[in-house]
XYZ file of C-alpha atoms in Angstrom:
692
model
C -72.118 -9.721 -37.553
C -71.264 -10.957 -41.050
C -71.107 -7.384 -42.279
C -68.494 -6.532 -39.537
C -66.232 -9.435 -40.561
C -66.317 -8.357 -44.187
C -65.347 -4.805 -43.251
C -62.382 -6.018 -41.198
C -61.199 -8.197 -44.083
C -61.331 -5.258 -46.495
C -59.261 -3.106 -44.133
C -56.584 -5.844 -43.817
C -56.335 -6.327 -47.574
C -56.142 -2.616 -48.372
C -53.398 -1.908 -45.725
C -49.887 -1.476 -47.270
C -47.586 -4.484 -46.667
C -44.627 -2.508 -45.181
C -46.904 -1.060 -42.556
C -48.115 -4.508 -41.633
C -44.528 -5.711 -41.182
C -43.827 -2.799 -38.851
C -46.785 -3.869 -36.749
C -45.763 -7.513 -36.662
C -41.961 -7.338 -36.114
C -40.636 -6.374 -32.618
C -39.633 -2.730 -32.187
C -40.677 -2.103 -35.746
C -37.275 -3.274 -37.169
C -37.064 -5.158 -40.458
C -35.277 -8.438 -39.916
C -33.709 -8.145 -43.371
C -31.964 -4.861 -42.402
C -30.041 -6.335 -39.440
C -26.803 -8.066 -40.562
C -26.230 -11.695 -39.747
C -24.920 -12.463 -36.232
C -25.639 -8.870 -35.165
C -28.336 -7.218 -33.086
C -30.229 -4.020 -33.871
C -31.472 -2.385 -30.657
C -32.829 0.549 -32.700
C -33.368 1.342 -36.390
C -30.236 3.514 -36.442
C -27.883 1.342 -34.337
C -26.188 -2.002 -35.123
C -24.170 -4.011 -32.579
C -21.877 -6.828 -33.741
C -19.887 -8.281 -30.832
C -17.517 -11.255 -31.217
C -18.923 -12.068 -34.645
C -15.699 -13.954 -35.530
C -15.338 -12.704 -39.066
C -12.335 -11.088 -40.761
C -14.459 -8.648 -42.822
C -17.039 -5.927 -42.304
C -20.619 -7.332 -42.219
C -22.754 -6.797 -45.285
C -26.289 -5.513 -45.378
C -25.805 -2.406 -43.202
C -28.734 -0.082 -43.819
C -27.927 3.396 -45.230
C -29.873 4.982 -42.380
C -27.514 3.535 -39.752
C -25.877 6.175 -37.523
C -24.011 3.970 -34.996
C -22.085 0.823 -35.997
C -20.281 -1.151 -33.255
C -17.898 -3.821 -34.604
C -15.534 -4.360 -31.664
C -13.846 -7.742 -31.029
C -14.977 -9.227 -34.370
C -11.580 -10.432 -35.631
C -11.590 -8.004 -38.595
C -8.207 -8.082 -40.369
C -8.620 -5.573 -43.225
C -10.668 -2.627 -44.519
C -11.558 -1.260 -47.940
C -13.542 1.741 -49.217
C -16.220 -0.612 -50.511
C -17.030 -1.643 -46.961
C -18.488 1.818 -46.237
C -20.243 2.693 -49.500
C -23.651 4.196 -48.941
C -23.082 4.948 -45.227
C -23.125 8.739 -45.546
C -25.274 9.015 -42.387
C -22.907 7.056 -40.125
C -21.738 9.149 -37.140
C -20.211 6.528 -34.820
C -17.862 3.700 -35.927
C -16.262 1.389 -33.331
C -13.576 -0.954 -34.743
C -11.667 -1.504 -31.484
C -10.176 -4.848 -30.350
C -9.834 -6.263 -33.857
C -6.768 -7.429 -35.833
C -6.162 -4.437 -38.087
C -2.506 -3.905 -39.012
C -2.892 -1.389 -41.845
C -5.232 1.476 -42.749
C -5.587 1.993 -46.519
C -5.516 5.560 -47.868
C -8.896 7.340 -47.902
C -10.569 4.209 -46.552
C -12.985 6.301 -44.457
C -13.692 8.926 -47.141
C -17.277 7.711 -47.803
C -18.149 8.426 -44.191
C -18.735 12.147 -44.647
C -20.847 12.469 -41.467
C -18.557 10.491 -39.161
C -17.817 12.219 -35.849
C -16.441 9.402 -33.649
C -13.874 6.794 -34.790
C -12.454 4.198 -32.368
C -9.504 2.136 -33.692
C -7.985 1.303 -30.292
C -6.513 -2.069 -29.302
C -5.582 -3.187 -32.812
C -2.143 -3.899 -34.335
C -1.716 -0.788 -36.491
C 1.945 0.174 -37.009
C 1.853 3.306 -39.231
C -0.460 6.234 -39.967
C -0.065 7.484 -43.543
C -0.794 10.962 -44.872
C -4.135 9.955 -46.450
C -5.618 7.634 -43.825
C -8.150 10.175 -42.581
C -8.718 12.237 -45.705
C -12.242 13.570 -46.153
C -13.248 13.267 -42.489
C -13.891 16.980 -42.024
C -16.467 16.540 -39.235
C -14.450 14.076 -37.093
C -14.433 15.080 -33.402
C -12.951 12.071 -31.591
C -10.155 9.819 -32.842
C -8.956 6.964 -30.600
C -5.743 5.184 -31.689
C -4.444 4.032 -28.299
C -3.040 0.550 -27.494
C -1.722 -0.142 -31.001
C 1.837 -0.707 -32.295
C 2.202 2.677 -33.989
C 5.852 3.631 -34.471
C 5.449 6.540 -36.915
C 2.868 9.097 -38.034
C 3.166 11.023 -41.290
C 3.595 14.796 -40.692
C 0.373 15.546 -42.600
C -1.663 12.604 -41.304
C -3.981 14.838 -39.261
C -4.298 17.686 -41.751
C -7.893 18.676 -42.348
C -9.135 17.451 -38.939
C -9.993 20.983 -37.886
C -12.960 19.958 -35.722
C -11.099 17.300 -33.725
C -11.778 17.598 -29.972
C -10.082 14.460 -28.564
C -6.985 12.585 -29.762
C -5.785 9.529 -27.824
C -2.420 7.993 -28.763
C -1.350 6.441 -25.458
C 0.243 3.019 -25.274
C 2.017 3.034 -28.650
C 5.697 3.023 -29.707
C 6.075 6.627 -30.827
C 9.487 8.285 -30.532
C 8.503 11.464 -32.364
C 5.335 13.403 -32.929
C 4.168 15.369 -35.978
C 3.147 18.964 -35.481
C -0.392 18.904 -34.134
C -2.023 22.050 -35.532
C -5.490 21.531 -34.089
C -7.157 24.755 -32.966
C -10.213 23.030 -31.423
C -8.419 20.146 -29.646
C -9.396 19.859 -25.962
C -7.847 16.508 -24.890
C -4.511 14.983 -25.907
C -3.293 11.717 -24.365
C 0.325 10.735 -25.193
C 1.102 8.544 -22.168
C 3.471 5.574 -22.367
C 5.298 6.587 -25.530
C 8.915 7.797 -25.729
C 8.647 11.567 -26.176
C 11.171 13.202 -23.816
C 11.559 16.524 -25.686
C 8.137 17.999 -26.401
C 8.173 21.699 -27.246
C 5.759 24.465 -28.315
C 6.335 23.654 -32.019
C 4.959 20.127 -31.464
C 1.649 21.174 -29.883
C -0.107 24.069 -31.586
C -3.274 23.550 -29.594
C -4.162 26.855 -27.915
C -7.489 25.617 -26.482
C -6.136 22.375 -24.988
C -7.723 21.624 -21.594
C -6.273 18.189 -20.722
C -2.688 17.068 -21.465
C -1.503 13.623 -20.356
C 2.263 13.007 -20.573
C 2.680 10.213 -18.037
C 5.606 7.846 -18.633
C 7.023 9.532 -21.757
C 10.549 9.966 -20.317
C 10.493 13.683 -19.525
C 13.578 14.982 -17.724
C 12.178 18.527 -17.709
C 8.907 20.246 -18.547
C 9.238 22.811 -21.334
C 8.314 26.185 -19.882
C 7.403 27.687 -23.258
C 5.122 24.750 -24.063
C 3.151 25.161 -20.845
C 3.104 28.926 -21.368
C 1.262 28.549 -24.685
C -1.485 26.396 -23.130
C -3.497 29.170 -21.510
C -6.608 27.016 -21.156
C -4.914 23.997 -19.510
C -6.897 22.522 -16.580
C -5.581 18.941 -16.314
C -1.906 17.897 -16.443
C -0.489 14.409 -15.909
C 3.318 14.170 -15.829
C 3.541 11.073 -13.619
C 6.091 8.288 -14.064
C 8.764 10.465 -15.698
C 12.357 11.337 -14.738
C 11.805 14.757 -13.177
C 14.406 15.162 -10.420
C 12.958 18.430 -9.108
C 9.678 20.290 -9.143
C 9.189 21.690 -12.698
C 9.771 25.465 -12.700
C 7.170 25.748 -15.466
C 4.452 24.887 -12.923
C 5.453 27.669 -10.529
C 3.890 30.232 -12.878
C 0.961 28.111 -14.052
C -2.516 29.105 -12.959
C -5.878 27.492 -13.497
C -4.847 23.837 -13.030
C -7.643 21.768 -11.506
C -5.948 18.333 -11.711
C -2.199 17.638 -11.342
C -0.338 14.328 -11.102
C 3.360 14.281 -10.136
C 3.386 10.637 -8.995
C 6.392 8.389 -9.520
C 9.025 11.058 -10.190
C 12.371 11.141 -8.308
C 11.909 14.787 -7.323
C 12.155 14.333 -3.544
C 10.438 16.498 -0.875
C 8.002 19.190 -2.002
C 8.586 22.796 -0.986
C 5.834 25.186 -0.052
C 6.902 27.977 -2.410
C 6.776 25.551 -5.367
C 3.047 25.000 -4.881
C 1.884 28.521 -4.054
C 0.374 29.264 -7.491
C -1.654 26.031 -7.593
C -4.449 27.235 -5.321
C -7.168 26.197 -7.802
C -6.316 22.496 -7.564
C -9.190 20.136 -6.811
C -7.285 16.855 -7.339
C -3.592 16.246 -6.582
C -1.561 13.037 -6.914
C 1.885 13.013 -5.256
C 2.256 9.261 -4.818
C 5.626 7.468 -4.862
C 7.785 10.578 -4.401
C 9.741 9.149 -1.412
C 8.048 11.707 0.844
C 8.744 11.289 4.550
C 6.456 14.095 5.627
C 4.442 17.123 4.554
C 4.820 20.662 5.939
C 1.806 21.938 7.856
C 1.677 24.952 5.517
C 0.510 22.432 2.910
C -2.994 22.670 4.396
C -3.216 26.392 3.563
C -2.266 26.070 -0.118
C -5.295 24.270 -1.584
C -8.624 25.672 -0.341
C -10.559 23.871 -3.130
C -8.890 20.455 -2.813
C -11.333 17.529 -2.847
C -9.196 14.486 -3.756
C -5.620 13.778 -2.637
C -3.373 10.782 -3.363
C -0.163 10.358 -1.310
C 0.163 6.567 -1.467
C 3.390 4.535 -1.360
C 5.465 7.138 0.477
C 7.652 6.204 3.515
C 5.991 8.600 5.964
C 7.572 9.370 9.343
C 4.465 9.521 11.532
C 5.927 11.831 14.157
C 4.448 14.879 15.832
C 5.132 17.167 12.861
C 2.641 15.116 10.778
C -0.119 15.003 13.399
C -2.033 17.774 11.600
C -2.584 15.711 8.440
C -5.446 13.288 9.389
C -7.261 16.067 11.250
C -7.010 18.347 8.198
C -8.420 15.639 5.903
C -11.471 15.225 8.111
C -12.012 18.941 8.659
C -11.928 19.759 4.929
C -13.839 16.605 3.823
C -10.961 15.634 1.520
C -11.071 12.137 0.030
C -7.748 10.338 0.455
C -7.366 8.012 -2.529
C -5.581 4.633 -2.138
C -6.014 4.772 1.631
C -4.862 1.195 2.262
C -1.416 1.810 0.712
C -0.930 5.148 2.510
C 0.839 3.906 5.635
C 3.487 4.878 8.145
C 7.070 3.696 7.797
C 8.465 5.132 11.042
C 8.598 5.038 14.085
C 8.260 1.280 14.759
C 5.200 1.754 16.967
C 3.297 3.181 13.968
C 5.000 1.220 11.214
C 2.461 -0.294 8.844
C -0.539 1.611 10.203
C -2.910 3.478 7.887
C -1.974 7.154 8.141
C -5.508 8.499 7.829
C -6.765 6.416 10.774
C -4.207 7.592 13.329
C -5.375 9.797 16.171
C -3.453 12.816 17.386
C -2.139 10.938 20.425
C -0.629 8.250 18.157
C 1.981 10.675 16.804
C 3.813 10.910 20.158
C 3.484 14.675 20.558
C 4.958 15.993 23.847
C 2.624 17.274 26.566
C 3.074 20.592 28.365
C 1.621 21.530 31.768
C 0.187 25.032 32.305
C -0.176 26.120 35.974
C -2.580 28.938 36.925
C -3.765 30.306 40.299
C -6.937 28.249 40.240
C -6.465 25.212 38.010
C -3.789 22.990 36.566
C -4.482 22.239 32.908
C -2.632 19.722 30.778
C -2.673 20.442 27.051
C -1.140 18.830 24.031
C 0.899 21.033 21.752
C 1.126 20.578 17.989
C 4.349 22.537 17.604
C 6.923 20.348 15.823
C 9.677 19.389 18.234
C 12.970 17.859 17.067
C 13.200 14.198 17.942
C 16.600 14.612 19.544
C 15.378 17.149 22.122
C 12.079 15.807 23.373
C 11.260 16.919 26.952
C 11.334 14.457 29.799
C 7.535 14.296 29.909
C 7.505 12.331 26.679
C 6.651 8.726 27.379
C 8.865 5.936 26.151
C 7.708 4.298 22.933
C 7.895 0.496 23.109
C 9.376 -1.218 20.087
C 7.731 -4.510 19.116
C 10.050 -7.468 19.473
C 10.814 -9.709 16.543
C 8.738 -12.485 18.106
C 5.653 -10.283 18.357
C 2.994 -10.209 15.681
C 2.196 -6.515 15.143
C -1.412 -5.750 14.378
C -3.372 -2.578 13.893
C -6.037 -1.792 16.417
C -8.457 -1.028 13.591
C -7.899 -4.480 12.136
C -5.702 -3.442 9.222
C -2.830 -5.644 8.234
C 0.516 -3.889 8.746
C 3.176 -3.374 6.145
C 6.514 -4.969 7.065
C 8.538 -2.563 9.191
C 12.265 -2.227 9.424
C 12.395 -2.254 13.218
C 15.327 -1.481 15.429
C 17.257 -4.195 17.221
C 14.794 -6.883 18.293
C 16.502 -7.308 21.641
C 15.427 -3.835 22.697
C 12.097 -3.615 24.464
C 11.853 0.177 24.514
C 13.632 3.207 23.132
C 14.297 6.424 24.954
C 14.548 9.079 22.293
C 16.219 11.493 24.690
C 19.196 9.175 25.080
C 19.526 8.163 21.430
C 19.943 11.175 19.082
C 20.683 8.850 16.134
C 17.455 6.832 16.529
C 16.548 5.513 13.050
C 15.052 2.301 11.675
C 17.746 -0.243 11.080
C 18.702 -0.981 7.486
C 17.373 2.441 6.407
C 20.776 3.502 5.081
C 22.424 1.001 2.776
C 26.048 0.138 2.007
C 27.290 1.108 5.467
C 25.618 4.535 5.608
C 24.950 6.231 8.961
C 21.325 7.103 9.726
C 20.353 10.252 11.638
C 17.240 12.360 12.113
C 17.506 16.044 11.247
C 15.769 18.831 13.127
C 12.514 18.244 11.230
C 12.384 14.535 12.029
C 13.420 13.502 8.503
C 15.775 10.599 7.896
C 19.226 11.756 6.749
C 21.824 9.233 5.577
C 25.545 10.021 5.745
C 26.997 7.951 2.918
C 30.527 6.462 2.985
C 33.021 7.024 0.197
C 31.983 5.470 -3.081
C 28.192 5.606 -2.477
C 25.502 8.195 -3.034
C 21.730 8.622 -3.072
C 19.068 9.387 -0.474
C 19.660 6.002 1.201
C 23.258 5.433 -0.048
C 21.779 2.927 -2.493
C 24.009 3.928 -5.448
C 27.564 2.582 -5.655
C 29.693 4.831 -7.827
C 32.465 2.452 -8.861
C 30.582 -0.756 -9.495
C 27.103 -2.145 -8.798
C 26.643 -4.340 -5.750
C 27.518 -7.936 -6.444
C 25.684 -10.840 -4.852
C 27.335 -12.650 -1.933
C 29.698 -15.503 -2.691
C 27.541 -17.916 -0.751
C 26.367 -20.866 -2.788
C 22.772 -20.070 -1.842
C 22.810 -16.846 -3.892
C 24.745 -18.069 -6.936
C 22.696 -17.299 -10.036
C 22.436 -20.314 -12.287
C 20.478 -20.725 -15.524
C 17.854 -22.773 -13.663
C 17.681 -20.545 -10.581
C 14.335 -18.812 -9.861
C 13.984 -15.073 -10.331
C 13.478 -14.604 -6.576
C 14.724 -16.877 -3.810
C 15.037 -16.858 -0.029
C 17.907 -17.684 2.304
C 19.299 -16.807 5.731
C 15.895 -17.344 7.321
C 15.431 -16.830 11.066
C 12.401 -17.275 13.280
C 11.127 -13.781 12.444
C 12.814 -12.743 9.176
C 13.639 -13.941 5.661
C 16.314 -12.529 3.345
C 15.090 -12.309 -0.265
C 17.499 -12.461 -3.204
C 16.254 -10.220 -6.051
C 19.428 -10.147 -8.192
C 18.059 -12.284 -10.996
C 14.674 -10.554 -11.015
C 16.264 -7.086 -11.457
C 18.796 -8.251 -14.064
C 16.046 -9.795 -16.176
C 13.988 -6.574 -16.057
C 16.314 -3.580 -16.473
C 13.381 -1.388 -17.476
C 11.513 -1.461 -14.146
C 11.645 1.565 -11.870
C 10.655 -0.305 -8.735
C 9.506 -3.629 -7.264
C 6.250 -4.385 -5.476
C 6.633 -7.205 -2.934
C 3.486 -9.010 -1.809
C 3.641 -11.705 0.856
C 1.184 -13.602 3.018
C 1.405 -16.166 5.827
C 0.147 -19.528 4.578
C 0.478 -21.151 8.025
C -1.547 -18.756 10.136
C -5.248 -17.883 10.382
C -4.704 -14.402 8.878
C -3.697 -14.790 5.221
C -4.296 -11.231 4.092
C -1.618 -10.009 1.666
C 0.934 -7.435 2.781
C 2.463 -5.152 0.155
C 5.761 -3.283 0.134
C 7.329 -1.069 -2.566
C 11.096 -1.204 -3.143
C 13.411 0.698 -5.493
C 14.984 -1.334 -8.257
C 18.413 -0.716 -6.700
C 17.715 -3.200 -3.847
C 19.250 -6.542 -4.920
C 18.391 -8.011 -1.511
C 15.710 -7.257 1.040
C 14.926 -8.765 4.440
C 11.295 -9.285 5.446
C 10.926 -8.733 9.192
C 8.270 -9.152 11.843
C 7.311 -12.642 10.607
C 5.874 -15.524 12.625
C 8.160 -18.422 13.625
C 7.863 -21.832 11.938
C 5.618 -20.489 9.160
C 5.428 -20.735 5.376
C 5.126 -17.482 3.434
C 4.160 -16.955 -0.214
C 6.257 -14.086 -1.617
C 5.564 -12.474 -5.018
C 7.442 -9.736 -6.886
C 6.051 -7.612 -9.716
C 7.113 -4.374 -11.446
C 5.937 -1.258 -9.612
C 2.935 0.260 -11.331
C 1.968 -2.937 -13.186
C -1.395 -4.113 -11.842
C -1.980 -6.772 -14.506
C 0.043 -9.446 -12.671
C 1.456 -10.778 -15.950
C 5.076 -10.231 -14.940
C 4.630 -11.439 -11.352
C 7.069 -14.046 -9.968
C 6.323 -15.968 -6.755
C 8.147 -18.301 -4.384
C 7.641 -19.895 -0.972
C 9.834 -19.121 2.016
C 9.954 -20.661 5.489
C 10.861 -19.241 8.882
C 12.674 -21.405 11.426
C 11.110 -22.563 14.726
C 11.518 -20.227 17.687
C 14.143 -21.885 19.953
C 14.960 -18.801 21.956
C 12.235 -19.371 24.558
C 13.512 -22.200 26.800
C 13.964 -22.803 30.460
C 16.426 -19.936 30.704
C 13.763 -17.525 29.488
C 11.729 -18.071 32.650
C 14.626 -17.137 34.874
C 15.112 -13.892 32.965
C 11.452 -12.968 33.354
C 11.256 -10.006 35.774
C 7.904 -11.231 37.150
C 9.452 -14.580 38.042
C 12.358 -12.848 39.749
C 10.014 -10.817 41.964
C 8.271 -14.048 43.000
C 11.373 -16.131 43.645
C 13.229 -13.716 45.916
C 10.498 -13.417 48.634
C 9.787 -17.152 48.435
C 13.426 -18.066 49.007
C 13.666 -15.621 51.901
C 10.621 -17.145 53.611
C 11.986 -20.652 53.044
C 15.186 -19.625 54.753
C 13.242 -18.370 57.785
C 11.273 -21.629 57.930
C 14.517 -23.616 57.921
C 15.784 -21.579 60.870
C 12.553 -22.259 62.761
C 12.865 -25.980 62.114
C 16.415 -25.941 63.459
C 15.221 -24.183 66.623
C 12.460 -26.757 67.167
C 14.967 -29.571 66.686
C 17.285 -28.085 69.298
C 14.400 -27.838 71.816
C 13.473 -31.488 71.223
C 17.057 -32.585 71.669
C 17.467 -30.722 74.990
C 14.226 -32.101 76.419
C 15.158 -35.631 75.447
C 18.543 -35.273 77.141
C 17.071 -33.950 80.365
C 14.217 -36.425 80.525
C 14.135 -38.815 83.453
C 12.800 -42.334 83.463
C 13.642 -42.649 79.827
C 10.267 -41.287 78.859
C 9.611 -41.531 75.105
C 9.103 -38.145 73.588
C 7.225 -37.659 70.362
C 9.260 -34.703 69.364
C 6.345 -32.541 70.401
C 7.213 -29.353 72.278
C 4.851 -28.264 75.037
C 2.444 -25.412 74.538
C 4.540 -23.268 76.896
C 7.681 -23.819 74.840
C 5.815 -23.126 71.612
C 4.553 -19.942 73.118
C 8.116 -19.046 74.006
C 9.309 -19.681 70.478
C 6.436 -17.665 69.072
C 7.160 -14.835 71.432
C 10.737 -14.749 70.228
C 9.628 -14.788 66.603
C 7.233 -11.951 67.187
C 10.183 -9.832 68.274
C 11.647 -9.881 64.755
C 12.580 -13.437 63.806
C 9.514 -13.944 61.609
C 6.905 -11.603 60.088
C 3.823 -11.114 62.242
C 1.537 -12.760 59.634
C 3.260 -16.145 60.194
C 0.753 -17.748 62.565
C 1.902 -21.368 62.447
C 5.193 -23.208 62.549
C 6.101 -24.709 59.158
C 8.522 -27.496 58.454
C 10.261 -26.931 55.112
C 10.340 -30.466 53.756
C 9.251 -31.112 51.139
C 8.547 -27.956 49.089
C 6.395 -28.371 46.004
C 6.447 -25.949 43.071
C 3.233 -25.579 41.106
C 2.900 -24.748 37.400
C 1.746 -21.224 38.213
C 5.149 -20.445 39.805
C 3.772 -20.664 43.403
C 5.283 -22.752 46.180
C 3.518 -25.038 48.661
C 5.355 -26.176 51.830
C 3.984 -29.337 53.437
C 3.486 -29.311 57.215
C 3.990 -33.038 57.873
C 7.368 -34.765 58.248
C 8.232 -38.454 58.221
C 10.352 -38.454 61.394
C 7.986 -36.540 63.647
C 4.283 -37.099 64.374
C 1.940 -34.214 64.828
C -0.243 -33.441 67.842
C -3.646 -35.072 67.555
C -5.432 -32.115 69.039
C -3.847 -29.600 66.629
C -6.221 -28.177 64.036
C -5.474 -28.973 60.406
C -3.914 -26.209 58.398
C -4.358 -25.311 54.779
C -1.086 -25.238 52.861
C 0.240 -21.694 52.569
C 1.043 -20.192 49.174
C 3.671 -17.598 48.341
């Protein structure tokens, strides 16, 4: 036993000290090689998160390959910070406070392949910032304050695969001669005139130009990008479908969202058959042609949100096509119907074929009669007589979706109308669709067409040529220095007029307004959203509940951060329209009152006849016998016989005296059989009071 202990002691003493430390320390990492306030999950990786230091940490081991220094508060860099880090491949300096990049600051990092400088405060990229970084593959400079880039800033980056510059303040771009570049993100800069001389990137696969101010897409530029698979040109100023895309082949992803290009045409999309994802949100689309379903056999994701769809028969194919092709409809909850009122606010994807109001046709054969539903688009103005009337919800109703979805606020027709016959109204359109006095009509395809008066233009007559619309002279809409950005006035029991003048004037850059409102007084407080163009200085919320408080918020369209959101509270007035007069106008009450009054009249006549009989008997009586105003059974039989000949309906089995008549709360009438001036026969059976 003693000999074994001695042997173990000799082994411990002869073992090298570094090896012993590797056995003792967790994960075999030397504590002295991990910088202060950092963690070292592996021997080649160092993570320093929120270290709260303005400089690079010291003591980074030369063997380190990945160094993460995001959100540390670093304010400056120098070449000395990276001496001896020739093996470093990944450097993350994002979310710091860098404002300047010294020349050749990264030159010691000869093996660096990934550099992330995003979310700093860098303003300029000089010609020598990235000198010596011959192996760099990914360079992220997005979300900075970069206003200029030296023309030769990216020279020598021949192996660069990804370059992200989105969210800066660039107004021009140096020539990007990068033969290996696969992804280029330039979104949210001001670059309206990009041409083939700017992008010499023949192998580019993904190009993102959203929100750069394009008024047209350079045909030659797209023609040089033979390997392009993804293209994002959303949020620009394209007023028509870019002709450059009509000859483009091989696109897998395309985003056209948020451009004022209007309805899409089938022939514009014929060469895009390889698309797997398509985004056509916020294009003011009122419908889609059924040929659309034949253009994209490989489509898997589709986004058509925030469009004012007319959910009529010519759009009935759309939900069925989505289900048949297993296509995922993105942003489903904001893809809703705008028209007709019966479908307004409903989720488009969840509508059934019968919900689109398609006409029915009857086919008669020698053996059977079969009723089928046709899907052929029929103009709204010439629907056959078999089409059922579509009820329009009144202003006092609270429209809900049968699936439980909260509706978007409709612009219904006149609230006094309970139903609309489309055969008799060829100009049937939602009220307030056309602005500035425009006349609304439906064309042969069921699309809304506004005839604008002199001095206005636009799809909805929203543009005034001579001068912009001025707010009303009412004192409630006068803009004062202390007035809120949004306010409400002219409230009724079911609507509130919102004043957005000040909100639009303070934000001339916005392209649209997102209104969000919820009922604070009711049990259902789910938010309801509505998108408006920035040319609407006023907007009326409809379909609200009486005597309720609503929270209304406005934010720029496309801004989901909520930073620039402005809110107010608005109140609807109590509903005073339903009084005693409303009951008289109720058709059910009318059908009850008329028969009841007629029967009362007959009862009065019977009472008069009985009174006459009593009077005659009393006059002819001898011996001054006291009568109890009780006719004999023979006389009653005579009266009843006369009534059976037509004076009273056969179901009237007993004589009834009309005084007094009592009306119950359920609108029924009870006529009492006893009178004060006449006693009843003791041997007469009691009668239950009749009800009408």
